[in-house]
PDB file of C-alpha atoms and ligand atoms in Angstrom:
ATOM      1  CA  MET A  49      -3.880   2.379 -20.573  1.00 90.00           C
ATOM      2  CA  LYS A  50      -1.998   1.578 -17.534  1.00 95.00           C
ATOM      3  CA  THR A  51      -3.138  -0.714 -14.846  1.00 96.00           C
ATOM      4  CA  LYS A  52      -3.448   1.388 -11.605  1.00 98.00           C
ATOM      5  CA  VAL A  53      -2.738   0.050  -8.038  1.00 98.00           C
ATOM      6  CA  LEU A  54      -3.472   2.056  -4.959  1.00 98.00           C
ATOM      7  CA  MET A  55      -1.875   1.051  -1.467  1.00 98.00           C
ATOM      8  CA  VAL A  56      -4.113   2.092   1.459  1.00 98.00           C
ATOM      9  CA  CYS A  57      -3.091   2.278   5.159  1.00 98.00           C
ATOM     10  CA  LEU A  58      -4.295   4.439   8.035  1.00 98.00           C
ATOM     11  CA  GLY A  59      -1.936   7.227   8.014  1.00 98.00           C
ATOM     12  CA  ASN A  60      -0.350   7.075   4.573  1.00 98.00           C
ATOM     13  CA  ILE A  61       2.956   7.543   6.310  1.00 98.00           C
ATOM     14  CA  CYS A  62       4.363   4.155   7.309  1.00 98.00           C
ATOM     15  CA  ARG A  63       3.045   1.218   5.623  1.00 98.00           C
ATOM     16  CA  SER A  64       1.377   2.281   2.429  1.00 98.00           C
ATOM     17  CA  PRO A  65       4.104   4.547   1.162  1.00 98.00           C
ATOM     18  CA  LEU A  66       6.355   1.469   1.428  1.00 98.00           C
ATOM     19  CA  ALA A  67       3.994  -0.542  -0.387  1.00 98.00           C
ATOM     20  CA  GLU A  68       3.901   2.153  -3.206  1.00 98.00           C
ATOM     21  CA  GLY A  69       7.654   2.455  -3.322  1.00 98.00           C
ATOM     22  CA  ILE A  70       8.440  -1.370  -3.404  1.00 98.00           C
ATOM     23  CA  LEU A  71       5.491  -2.335  -5.845  1.00 98.00           C
ATOM     24  CA  LYS A  72       6.766   0.500  -8.151  1.00 98.00           C
ATOM     25  CA  ASN A  73      10.466  -0.715  -8.017  1.00 98.00           C
ATOM     26  CA  LYS A  74       9.037  -4.200  -9.330  1.00 98.00           C
ATOM     27  CA  LEU A  75       7.144  -3.160 -12.277  1.00 97.00           C
ATOM     28  CA  ASN A  76       7.341  -1.244 -15.566  1.00 96.00           C
ATOM     29  CA  PRO A  77       6.307   2.194 -15.120  1.00 96.00           C
ATOM     30  CA  ASP A  78       5.055   2.457 -18.888  1.00 96.00           C
ATOM     31  CA  MET A  79       2.623  -0.279 -17.996  1.00 96.00           C
ATOM     32  CA  PHE A  80       1.722   0.499 -14.369  1.00 97.00           C
ATOM     33  CA  PHE A  81       0.848   3.264 -12.068  1.00 98.00           C
ATOM     34  CA  VAL A  82       1.118   2.803  -8.263  1.00 98.00           C
ATOM     35  CA  ASP A  83       0.125   5.321  -5.587  1.00 98.00           C
ATOM     36  CA  SER A  84      -0.810   5.265  -2.012  1.00 98.00           C
ATOM     37  CA  ALA A  85      -3.370   6.906   0.314  1.00 98.00           C
ATOM     38  CA  GLY A  86      -4.527   6.830   3.889  1.00 98.00           C
ATOM     39  CA  THR A  87      -7.975   6.440   5.254  1.00 98.00           C
ATOM     40  CA  GLY A  88      -7.354   8.873   8.086  1.00 98.00           C
ATOM     41  CA  GLY A  89      -6.418  12.614   7.450  1.00 90.00           C
ATOM     42  CA  TYR A  90      -3.957  12.914   9.963  1.00 94.00           C
ATOM     43  CA  HIS A  91      -0.836  13.736   8.091  1.00 97.00           C
ATOM     44  CA  ILE A  92      -1.878  15.232   4.582  1.00 98.00           C
ATOM     45  CA  GLY A  93       0.827  16.696   2.741  1.00 98.00           C
ATOM     46  CA  ASN A  94       3.543  15.348   4.983  1.00 98.00           C
ATOM     47  CA  ALA A  95       6.307  13.213   3.817  1.00 98.00           C
ATOM     48  CA  PRO A  96       6.435   9.556   4.784  1.00 98.00           C
ATOM     49  CA  ASP A  97       7.493   8.541   8.286  1.00 98.00           C
ATOM     50  CA  PRO A  98      11.490   8.742   8.583  1.00 97.00           C
ATOM     51  CA  ARG A  99      11.647   5.257   9.866  1.00 97.00           C
ATOM     52  CA  SER A 100       9.715   3.984   6.566  1.00 98.00           C
ATOM     53  CA  ILE A 101      12.133   6.302   4.486  1.00 98.00           C
ATOM     54  CA  ALA A 102      15.134   4.836   6.299  1.00 98.00           C
ATOM     55  CA  VAL A 103      14.368   1.237   5.804  1.00 98.00           C
ATOM     56  CA  ALA A 104      13.248   1.662   2.049  1.00 98.00           C
ATOM     57  CA  ARG A 105      16.586   3.592   1.574  1.00 98.00           C
ATOM     58  CA  LYS A 106      18.447   0.415   3.240  1.00 98.00           C
ATOM     59  CA  TYR A 107      17.056  -1.866   0.499  1.00 98.00           C
ATOM     60  CA  GLY A 108      17.708   0.871  -2.308  1.00 98.00           C
ATOM     61  CA  ILE A 109      14.274   2.462  -2.629  1.00 98.00           C
ATOM     62  CA  ASP A 110      13.848   6.028  -2.306  1.00 98.00           C
ATOM     63  CA  ILE A 111      10.179   7.174  -1.035  1.00 98.00           C
ATOM     64  CA  SER A 112      11.290  10.392   0.364  1.00 98.00           C
ATOM     65  CA  ASN A 113       9.377  12.413  -2.218  1.00 98.00           C
ATOM     66  CA  GLN A 114       5.924  10.886  -1.459  1.00 98.00           C
ATOM     67  CA  VAL A 115       3.387  13.217  -0.152  1.00 98.00           C
ATOM     68  CA  CYS A 116       0.653  12.028   2.170  1.00 98.00           C
ATOM     69  CA  ARG A 117      -3.020  12.049   0.890  1.00 98.00           C
ATOM     70  CA  LYS A 118      -6.431  10.924   2.019  1.00 98.00           C
ATOM     71  CA  PHE A 119      -8.234   8.114   0.320  1.00 98.00           C
ATOM     72  CA  SER A 120     -11.085   9.421  -1.663  1.00 98.00           C
ATOM     73  CA  PRO A 121     -14.255   7.554  -2.924  1.00 98.00           C
ATOM     74  CA  ASN A 122     -12.878   8.951  -6.519  1.00 98.00           C
ATOM     75  CA  ASP A 123     -10.199   6.451  -6.127  1.00 98.00           C
ATOM     76  CA  PHE A 124     -12.693   3.507  -6.842  1.00 98.00           C
ATOM     77  CA  ALA A 125     -12.972   5.288 -10.552  1.00 98.00           C
ATOM     78  CA  GLU A 126      -9.342   5.949 -10.798  1.00 98.00           C
ATOM     79  CA  PHE A 127      -7.958   2.692  -9.610  1.00 98.00           C
ATOM     80  CA  ASP A 128      -8.016  -0.982 -11.063  1.00 97.00           C
ATOM     81  CA  ILE A 129      -6.827  -2.616  -7.610  1.00 97.00           C
ATOM     82  CA  ILE A 130      -6.807  -1.161  -4.267  1.00 98.00           C
ATOM     83  CA  TYR A 131      -4.711  -2.887  -1.530  1.00 98.00           C
ATOM     84  CA  ALA A 132      -5.680  -2.212   2.161  1.00 98.00           C
ATOM     85  CA  MET A 133      -2.788  -2.992   4.846  1.00 98.00           C
ATOM     86  CA  ASP A 134      -5.241  -4.439   7.207  1.00 98.00           C
ATOM     87  CA  LYS A 135      -8.732  -5.381   7.974  1.00 97.00           C
ATOM     88  CA  SER A 136      -9.780  -2.065   9.620  1.00 98.00           C
ATOM     89  CA  ASN A 137      -8.736  -0.202   6.490  1.00 98.00           C
ATOM     90  CA  TYR A 138     -10.191  -2.723   4.335  1.00 98.00           C
ATOM     91  CA  GLY A 139     -13.522  -2.048   6.218  1.00 98.00           C
ATOM     92  CA  THR A 140     -13.236   1.656   5.678  1.00 98.00           C
ATOM     93  CA  ILE A 141     -12.698   1.529   2.336  1.00 98.00           C
ATOM     94  CA  ILE A 142     -15.544  -0.938   1.506  1.00 98.00           C
ATOM     95  CA  ALA A 143     -17.696   1.369   3.522  1.00 98.00           C
ATOM     96  CA  GLN A 144     -17.200   3.999   0.811  1.00 98.00           C
ATOM     97  CA  SER A 145     -18.057   1.738  -2.075  1.00 98.00           C
ATOM     98  CA  LYS A 146     -21.011   2.664  -4.236  1.00 98.00           C
ATOM     99  CA  ASN A 147     -21.354  -0.855  -5.898  1.00 98.00           C
ATOM    100  CA  LYS A 148     -20.105  -4.446  -6.268  1.00 98.00           C
ATOM    101  CA  ALA A 149     -17.644  -3.189  -8.962  1.00 98.00           C
ATOM    102  CA  ASP A 150     -15.971  -0.749  -6.552  1.00 98.00           C
ATOM    103  CA  ALA A 151     -16.099  -3.445  -3.839  1.00 98.00           C
ATOM    104  CA  ASP A 152     -14.531  -6.084  -6.002  1.00 98.00           C
ATOM    105  CA  LYS A 153     -11.270  -3.780  -6.616  1.00 98.00           C
ATOM    106  CA  VAL A 154     -10.592  -3.984  -2.882  1.00 98.00           C
ATOM    107  CA  ARG A 155      -8.128  -6.761  -1.384  1.00 96.00           C
ATOM    108  CA  LEU A 156      -6.152  -7.435   1.734  1.00 97.00           C
ATOM    109  CA  LEU A 157      -2.632  -6.921   0.722  1.00 97.00           C
ATOM    110  CA  LEU A 158      -1.404 -10.123   2.365  1.00 96.00           C
ATOM    111  CA  SER A 159      -4.396 -12.186   0.758  1.00 93.00           C
ATOM    112  CA  GLU A 160      -1.858 -12.445  -2.358  1.00 88.00           C
ATOM    113  CA  LEU A 161       0.320 -14.588   0.000  1.00 88.00           C
ATOM    114  CA  ASP A 162      -0.211 -18.121   1.146  1.00 80.00           C
ATOM    115  CA  VAL A 163       0.529 -17.374   4.878  1.00 74.00           C
ATOM    116  CA  HIS A 164      -1.476 -17.101   8.128  1.00 70.00           C
ATOM    117  CA  THR A 165      -0.654 -13.429   8.669  1.00 76.00           C
ATOM    118  CA  ILE A 166      -3.331 -11.587   6.924  1.00 89.00           C
ATOM    119  CA  GLU A 167      -2.640  -8.104   8.174  1.00 95.00           C
ATOM    120  CA  VAL A 168       0.370  -5.866   7.979  1.00 95.00           C
ATOM    121  CA  PRO A 169       0.698  -4.560  11.627  1.00 94.00           C
ATOM    122  CA  ASP A 170       0.917  -0.861  12.225  1.00 95.00           C
ATOM    123  CA  PRO A 171       4.379  -0.095  12.953  1.00 95.00           C
ATOM    124  CA  TYR A 172       3.917   3.546  14.026  1.00 93.00           C
ATOM    125  CA  TYR A 173       4.340   3.009  17.712  1.00 92.00           C
ATOM    126  CA  ASP A 174       6.849   0.342  17.290  1.00 87.00           C
ATOM    127  CA  ALA A 175      10.739   0.579  17.327  1.00 87.00           C
ATOM    128  CA  ASP A 176      12.715   0.212  14.109  1.00 86.00           C
ATOM    129  CA  GLU A 177      12.470  -3.551  13.944  1.00 90.00           C
ATOM    130  CA  GLY A 178       8.701  -3.121  13.433  1.00 94.00           C
ATOM    131  CA  PHE A 179       9.478  -1.153  10.176  1.00 97.00           C
ATOM    132  CA  GLU A 180      12.041  -3.677   9.335  1.00 97.00           C
ATOM    133  CA  LYS A 181       9.472  -6.562   9.648  1.00 96.00           C
ATOM    134  CA  VAL A 182       6.536  -4.821   7.803  1.00 97.00           C
ATOM    135  CA  TYR A 183       9.164  -3.730   4.924  1.00 98.00           C
ATOM    136  CA  HIS A 184       9.761  -7.739   4.433  1.00 97.00           C
ATOM    137  CA  LEU A 185       5.978  -8.513   4.718  1.00 95.00           C
ATOM    138  CA  ILE A 186       5.208  -5.798   2.209  1.00 97.00           C
ATOM    139  CA  ASP A 187       8.239  -6.809   0.043  1.00 98.00           C
ATOM    140  CA  THR A 188       7.138 -10.572  -0.212  1.00 96.00           C
ATOM    141  CA  ALA A 189       3.561  -9.523  -0.954  1.00 96.00           C
ATOM    142  CA  CYS A 190       4.756  -7.246  -3.650  1.00 97.00           C
ATOM    143  CA  THR A 191       6.702  -9.848  -5.439  1.00 97.00           C
ATOM    144  CA  ALA A 192       3.587 -11.997  -5.542  1.00 95.00           C
ATOM    145  CA  ILE A 193       1.423  -9.042  -6.907  1.00 96.00           C
ATOM    146  CA  ALA A 194       4.295  -7.994  -9.398  1.00 97.00           C
ATOM    147  CA  ASN A 195       4.426 -11.585 -10.835  1.00 95.00           C
ATOM    148  CA  LYS A 196       0.453 -11.979 -11.095  1.00 94.00           C
ATOM    149  CA  ILE A 197      -0.417  -8.643 -12.596  1.00 93.00           C
ATOM    150  CA  GLU A 198       2.698  -8.521 -14.972  1.00 87.00           C
ATOM    151  CA  THR A 199       1.076 -11.814 -16.594  1.00 83.00           C
ATOM    152  CA  GLY A 200      -2.258 -10.069 -16.783  1.00 72.00           C
ATOM    153  CA  LEU A 201      -3.952 -12.309 -13.931  1.00 56.00           C
TER     154      LEU A 201
HETATM  155  P1  LIG B1732       0.303   3.801   8.775  1.00 58.97           P
HETATM  156  O1  LIG B1732       0.651   4.069  10.452  1.00 58.97           O
HETATM  157  O2  LIG B1732      -1.080   3.687   8.664  1.00 58.97           O
HETATM  158  O3  LIG B1732       0.966   2.565   8.402  1.00 58.97           O
HETATM  159  O4  LIG B1732       0.836   5.189   7.980  1.00 58.97           O
HETATM  160  C1  LIG B1732       0.138   5.010  11.159  1.00 58.97           C
HETATM  161  C2  LIG B1732       0.669   6.368  11.018  1.00 58.97           C
HETATM  162  C3  LIG B1732       0.152   7.503  11.648  1.00 58.97           C
HETATM  163  C4  LIG B1732      -1.020   7.272  12.499  1.00 58.97           C
HETATM  164  C5  LIG B1732      -1.568   5.984  12.601  1.00 58.97           C
HETATM  165  C6  LIG B1732      -1.161   4.992  11.854  1.00 58.97           C
HETATM  166  N1  LIG B1732      -1.668   8.106  13.389  1.00 58.97           N
HETATM  167  O5  LIG B1732      -2.532   7.736  14.194  1.00 58.97           O
HETATM  168  O6  LIG B1732      -1.169   9.244  13.311  1.00 58.97           O
END
């Protein structure tokens, strides 16, 4: 059985598609399944934001085939770990949990890092520099996550 990781932001077009692509790129696909979703339903069926596609491509990762979907309470049964990009999305996910086992699966992405920043900022209304910054924050967190889950912790 593969370990399944879900990345969640608001729109599922900027941050969580990057997180999905970056973490996938660091893990063995025979052992891990990585997906992403948004707590808002504004962009269902759309490709990621062109600025996320561009910054991922700059670092050799293709996220252009991803399709936006909304987070579902069924995801608690489907996934082993659910990473929220910020506190607002963390709260929205936790509010849909049915029990402690569900809630225990949810973490803030940056809680995996020993840093003061705890939220991946929403770059949607930013210039391209925002996407560059977000890429590196997510990449650093995903390196820590990959090291941790590959050793079964
Ligand atoms: P994301 O960014 O949560 O990183 O995908 C957003 C994208 C779109 C919207 C909000 C955040 N929106 O309101 O449309």
